[in-house]
Backbone as JSON, one array per atom type, in Angstrom:
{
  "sequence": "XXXXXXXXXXXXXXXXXXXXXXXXXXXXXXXXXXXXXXXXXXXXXXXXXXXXXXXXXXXXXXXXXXXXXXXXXXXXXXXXXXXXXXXXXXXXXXXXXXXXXXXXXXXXXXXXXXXXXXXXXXXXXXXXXXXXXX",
  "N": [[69.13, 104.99, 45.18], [69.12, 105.34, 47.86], [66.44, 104.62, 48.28], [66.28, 102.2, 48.22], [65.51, 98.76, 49.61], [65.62, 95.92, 51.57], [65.76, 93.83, 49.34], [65.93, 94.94, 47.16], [68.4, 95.84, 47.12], [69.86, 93.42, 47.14], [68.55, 92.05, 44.78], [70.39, 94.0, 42.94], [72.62, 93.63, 43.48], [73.05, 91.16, 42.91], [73.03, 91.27, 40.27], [75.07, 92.93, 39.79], [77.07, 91.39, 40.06], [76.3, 88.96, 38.11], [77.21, 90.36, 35.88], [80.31, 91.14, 36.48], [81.78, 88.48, 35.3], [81.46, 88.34, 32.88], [82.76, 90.48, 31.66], [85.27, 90.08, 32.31], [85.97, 87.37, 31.19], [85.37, 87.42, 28.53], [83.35, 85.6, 25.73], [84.14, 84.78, 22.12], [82.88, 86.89, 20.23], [80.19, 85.97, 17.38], [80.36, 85.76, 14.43], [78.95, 84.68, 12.65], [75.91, 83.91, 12.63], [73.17, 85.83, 12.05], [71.37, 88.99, 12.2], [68.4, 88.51, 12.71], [67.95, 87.01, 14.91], [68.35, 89.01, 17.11], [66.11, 90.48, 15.92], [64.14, 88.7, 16.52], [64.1, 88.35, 19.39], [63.63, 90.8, 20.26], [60.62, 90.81, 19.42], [59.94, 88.57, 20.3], [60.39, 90.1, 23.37], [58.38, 92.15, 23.15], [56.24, 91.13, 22.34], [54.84, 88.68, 22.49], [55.82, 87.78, 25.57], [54.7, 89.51, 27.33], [51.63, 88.62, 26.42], [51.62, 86.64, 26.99], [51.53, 87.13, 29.64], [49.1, 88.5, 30.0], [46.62, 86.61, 29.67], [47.56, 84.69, 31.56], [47.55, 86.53, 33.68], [44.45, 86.47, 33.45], [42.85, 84.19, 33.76], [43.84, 83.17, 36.25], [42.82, 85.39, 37.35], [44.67, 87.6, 38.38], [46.03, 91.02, 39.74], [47.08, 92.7, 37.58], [49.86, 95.03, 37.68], [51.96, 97.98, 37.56], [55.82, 96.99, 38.47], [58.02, 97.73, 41.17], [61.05, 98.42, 41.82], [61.87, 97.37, 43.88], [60.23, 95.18, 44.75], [59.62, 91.92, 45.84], [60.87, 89.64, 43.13], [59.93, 86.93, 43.24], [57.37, 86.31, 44.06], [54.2, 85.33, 43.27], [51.79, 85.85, 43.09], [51.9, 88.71, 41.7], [52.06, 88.54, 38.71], [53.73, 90.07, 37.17], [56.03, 91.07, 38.37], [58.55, 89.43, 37.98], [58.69, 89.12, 35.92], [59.82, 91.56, 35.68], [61.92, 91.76, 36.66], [63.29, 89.85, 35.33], [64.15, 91.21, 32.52], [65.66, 93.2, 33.24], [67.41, 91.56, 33.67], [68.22, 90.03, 31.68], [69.11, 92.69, 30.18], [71.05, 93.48, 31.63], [72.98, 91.56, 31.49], [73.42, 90.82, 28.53], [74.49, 93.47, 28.04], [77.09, 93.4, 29.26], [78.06, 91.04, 27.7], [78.2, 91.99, 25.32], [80.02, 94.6, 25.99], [82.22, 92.89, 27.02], [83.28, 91.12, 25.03], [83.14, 93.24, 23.27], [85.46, 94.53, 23.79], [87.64, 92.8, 24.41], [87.78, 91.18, 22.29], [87.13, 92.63, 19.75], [85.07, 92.24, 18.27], [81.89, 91.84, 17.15], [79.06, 90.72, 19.5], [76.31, 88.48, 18.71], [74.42, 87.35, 20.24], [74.75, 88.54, 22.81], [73.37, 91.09, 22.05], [71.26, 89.92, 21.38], [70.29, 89.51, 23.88], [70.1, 92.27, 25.07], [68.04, 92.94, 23.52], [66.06, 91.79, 23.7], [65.25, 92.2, 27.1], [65.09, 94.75, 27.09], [62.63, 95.3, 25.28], [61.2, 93.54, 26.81], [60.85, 95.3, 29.15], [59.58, 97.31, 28.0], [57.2, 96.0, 27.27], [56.2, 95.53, 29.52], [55.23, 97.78, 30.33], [53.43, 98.82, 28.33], [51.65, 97.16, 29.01], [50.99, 98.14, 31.55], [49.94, 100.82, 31.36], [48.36, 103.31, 32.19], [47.58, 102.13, 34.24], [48.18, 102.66, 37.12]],
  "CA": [[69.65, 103.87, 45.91], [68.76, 105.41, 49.53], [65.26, 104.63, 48.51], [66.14, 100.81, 48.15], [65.07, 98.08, 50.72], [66.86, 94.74, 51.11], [65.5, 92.92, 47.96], [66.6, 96.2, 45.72], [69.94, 95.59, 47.18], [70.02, 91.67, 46.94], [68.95, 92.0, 43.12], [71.71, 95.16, 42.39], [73.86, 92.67, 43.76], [73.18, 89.99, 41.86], [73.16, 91.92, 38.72], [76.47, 92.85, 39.3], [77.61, 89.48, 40.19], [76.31, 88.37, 36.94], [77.79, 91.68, 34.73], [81.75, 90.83, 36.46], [82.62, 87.49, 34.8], [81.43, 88.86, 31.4], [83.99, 91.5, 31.49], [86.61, 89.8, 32.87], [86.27, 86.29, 30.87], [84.84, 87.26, 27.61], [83.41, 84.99, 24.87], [84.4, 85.31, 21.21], [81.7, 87.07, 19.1], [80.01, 84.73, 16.49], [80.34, 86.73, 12.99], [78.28, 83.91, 11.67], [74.89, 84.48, 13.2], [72.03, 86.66, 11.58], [70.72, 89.39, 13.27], [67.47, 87.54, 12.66], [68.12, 86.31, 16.8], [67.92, 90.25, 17.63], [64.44, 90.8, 15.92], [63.21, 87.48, 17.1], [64.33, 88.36, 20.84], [62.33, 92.08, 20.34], [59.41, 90.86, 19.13], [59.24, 87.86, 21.78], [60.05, 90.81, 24.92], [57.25, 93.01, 23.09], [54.81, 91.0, 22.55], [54.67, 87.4, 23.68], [55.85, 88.09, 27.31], [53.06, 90.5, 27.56], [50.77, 87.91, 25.77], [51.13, 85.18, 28.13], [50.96, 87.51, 31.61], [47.53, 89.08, 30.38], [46.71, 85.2, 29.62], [47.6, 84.2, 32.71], [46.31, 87.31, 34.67], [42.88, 86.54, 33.17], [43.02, 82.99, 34.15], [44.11, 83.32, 37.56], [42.35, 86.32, 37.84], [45.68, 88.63, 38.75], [46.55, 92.3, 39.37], [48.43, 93.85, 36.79], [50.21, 96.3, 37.86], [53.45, 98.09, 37.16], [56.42, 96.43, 39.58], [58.72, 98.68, 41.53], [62.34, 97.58, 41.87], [62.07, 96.89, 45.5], [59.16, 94.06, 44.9], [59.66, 90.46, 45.55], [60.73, 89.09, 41.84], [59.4, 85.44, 43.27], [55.85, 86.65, 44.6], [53.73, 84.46, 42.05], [50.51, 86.69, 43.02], [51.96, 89.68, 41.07], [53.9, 87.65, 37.6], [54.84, 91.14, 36.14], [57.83, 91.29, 39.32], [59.34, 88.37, 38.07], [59.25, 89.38, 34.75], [60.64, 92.95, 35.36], [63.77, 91.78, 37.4], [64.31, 88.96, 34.11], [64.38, 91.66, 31.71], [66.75, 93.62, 33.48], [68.74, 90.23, 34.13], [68.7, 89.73, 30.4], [69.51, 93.18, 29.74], [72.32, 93.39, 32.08], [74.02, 90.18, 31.22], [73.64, 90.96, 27.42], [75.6, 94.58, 27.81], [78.29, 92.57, 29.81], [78.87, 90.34, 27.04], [78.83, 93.07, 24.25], [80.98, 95.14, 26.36], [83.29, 92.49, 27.09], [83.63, 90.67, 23.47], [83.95, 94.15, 22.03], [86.91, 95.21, 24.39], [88.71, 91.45, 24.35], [87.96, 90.18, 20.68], [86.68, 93.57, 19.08], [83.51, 91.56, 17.38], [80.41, 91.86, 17.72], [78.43, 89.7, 19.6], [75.36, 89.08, 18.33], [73.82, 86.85, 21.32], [74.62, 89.91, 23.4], [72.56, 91.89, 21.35], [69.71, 89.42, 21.22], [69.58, 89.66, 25.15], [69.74, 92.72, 25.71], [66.53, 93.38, 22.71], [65.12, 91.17, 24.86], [65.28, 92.95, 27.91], [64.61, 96.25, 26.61], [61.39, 95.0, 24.83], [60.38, 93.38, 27.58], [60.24, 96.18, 29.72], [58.56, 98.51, 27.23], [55.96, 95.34, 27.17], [55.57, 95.54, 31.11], [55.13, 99.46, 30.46], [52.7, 99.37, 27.81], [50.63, 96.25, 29.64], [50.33, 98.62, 32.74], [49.9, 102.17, 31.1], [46.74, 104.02, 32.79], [46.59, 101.29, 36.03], [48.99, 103.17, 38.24]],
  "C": [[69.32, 103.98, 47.4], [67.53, 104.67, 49.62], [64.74, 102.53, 48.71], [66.22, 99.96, 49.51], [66.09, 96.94, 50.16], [66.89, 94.13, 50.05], [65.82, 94.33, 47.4], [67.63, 95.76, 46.01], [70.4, 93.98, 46.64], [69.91, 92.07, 45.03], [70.26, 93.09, 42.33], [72.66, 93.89, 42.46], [74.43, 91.72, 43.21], [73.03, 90.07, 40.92], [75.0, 91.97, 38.47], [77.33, 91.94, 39.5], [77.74, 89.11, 38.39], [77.07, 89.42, 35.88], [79.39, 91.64, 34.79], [82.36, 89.67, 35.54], [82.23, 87.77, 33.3], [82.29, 89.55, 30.86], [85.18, 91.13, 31.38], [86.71, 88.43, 31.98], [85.22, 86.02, 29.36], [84.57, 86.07, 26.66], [83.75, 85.54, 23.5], [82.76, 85.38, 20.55], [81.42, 85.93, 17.67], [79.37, 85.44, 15.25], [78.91, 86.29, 12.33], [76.29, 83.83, 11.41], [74.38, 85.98, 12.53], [71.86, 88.14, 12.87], [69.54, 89.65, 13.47], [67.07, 87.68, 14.5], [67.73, 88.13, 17.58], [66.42, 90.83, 17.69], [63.7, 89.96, 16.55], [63.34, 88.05, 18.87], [63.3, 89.83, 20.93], [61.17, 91.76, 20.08], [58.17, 89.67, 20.48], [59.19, 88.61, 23.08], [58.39, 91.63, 24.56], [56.05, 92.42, 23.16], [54.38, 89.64, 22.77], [55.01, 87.52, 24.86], [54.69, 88.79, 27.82], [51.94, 90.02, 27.52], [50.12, 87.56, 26.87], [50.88, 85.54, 29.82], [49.94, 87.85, 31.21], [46.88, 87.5, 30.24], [46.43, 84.78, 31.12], [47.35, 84.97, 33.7], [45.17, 87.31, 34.76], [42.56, 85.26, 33.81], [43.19, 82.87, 35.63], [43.55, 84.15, 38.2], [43.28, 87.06, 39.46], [45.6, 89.91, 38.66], [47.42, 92.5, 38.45], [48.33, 95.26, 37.25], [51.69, 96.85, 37.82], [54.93, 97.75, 38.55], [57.15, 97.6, 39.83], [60.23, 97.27, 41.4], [62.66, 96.96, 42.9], [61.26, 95.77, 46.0], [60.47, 93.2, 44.76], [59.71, 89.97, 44.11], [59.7, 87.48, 42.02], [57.67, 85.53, 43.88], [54.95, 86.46, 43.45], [51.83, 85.25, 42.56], [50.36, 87.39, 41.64], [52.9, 88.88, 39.75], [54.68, 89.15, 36.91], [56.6, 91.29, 37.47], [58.67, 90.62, 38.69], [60.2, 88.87, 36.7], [59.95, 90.76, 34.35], [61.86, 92.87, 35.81], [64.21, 90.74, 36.23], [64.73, 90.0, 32.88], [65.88, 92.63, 32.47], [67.8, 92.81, 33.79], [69.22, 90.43, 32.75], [69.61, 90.82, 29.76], [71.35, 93.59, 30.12], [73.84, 92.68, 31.34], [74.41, 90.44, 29.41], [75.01, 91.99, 26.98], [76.69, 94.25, 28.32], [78.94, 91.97, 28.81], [79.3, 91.4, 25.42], [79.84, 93.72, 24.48], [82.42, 94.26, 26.31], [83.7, 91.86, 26.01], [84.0, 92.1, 22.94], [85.38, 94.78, 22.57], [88.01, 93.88, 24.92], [88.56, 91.28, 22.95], [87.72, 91.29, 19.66], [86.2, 93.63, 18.02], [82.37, 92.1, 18.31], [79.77, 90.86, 18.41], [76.92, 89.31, 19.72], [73.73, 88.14, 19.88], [73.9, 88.02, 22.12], [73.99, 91.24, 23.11], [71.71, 91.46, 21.66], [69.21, 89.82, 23.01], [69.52, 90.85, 25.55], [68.56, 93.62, 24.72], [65.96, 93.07, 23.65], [64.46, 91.85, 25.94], [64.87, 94.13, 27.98], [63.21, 96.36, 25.99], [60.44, 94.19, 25.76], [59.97, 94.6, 28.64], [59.44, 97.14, 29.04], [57.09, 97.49, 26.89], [55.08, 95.75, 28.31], [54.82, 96.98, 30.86], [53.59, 100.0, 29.71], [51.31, 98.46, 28.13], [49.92, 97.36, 30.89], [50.08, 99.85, 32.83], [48.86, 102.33, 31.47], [46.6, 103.4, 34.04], [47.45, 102.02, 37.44], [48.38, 104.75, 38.56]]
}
């Protein structure tokens, strides 16, 4: 955290912004729901997100390269920033709502699952898009 500049702090910040009202104002888990929505959300961080930035790095003729936490998420040069501060949005916000459905309603919730596959598969996309360029 010493090593963080103002945008590291601004996004911490606004992580935990978004991670308080999850806790504090849970939704009820939705029994009814597959966990279909979990694989579908892993398979879209692994490998469509990844798809469409080499896609659109070829096209635009972009750097890929692996983001730090202290980049600009909105700097439309580099698209992996954007997409490394959404996965950790997604993943955040997901463990917020698992946490807080399982310690108010003590269900599962399976949307809170799907986001934070999401999240977690997207960064192991970013990871395995930019393995060897660093």
């Amino acid at each position: 955290m010493k090593s963080w500049n103002r945008t590291g702090k601004l996004k911490a910040l606004f992580l935990f912004i978004i991670f308080i009202p999850n806790i504090i104002f849970p939704k009820a888990g939705n029994q009814n729901d597959g966990f279909e929505s979990v694989i579908l959300g892993f398979i879209f961080g692994l490998f469509i997100i990844p798809l469409l930035i080499k896609v659109n790095s070829f096209i635009f003729k972009q750097k890929l390269e692996m983001p730090d936490w202290n980049d600009n998420p909105f700097t439309f040069t580099k698209p992996l920033r954007f997409f490394h501060f959404m996965s950790y949005f997604f993943f955040i916000s997901g463990l917020s709502i698992v946490i807080g459905t399982g310690v108010g309603y003590q269900q599962m919730n399976i949307f809170g699952l799907m986001a934070i596959s999401a999240g977690v598969s997207t960064l192991l996309g970013i990871k395995f898009m930019t393995r060897g360029k660093d």
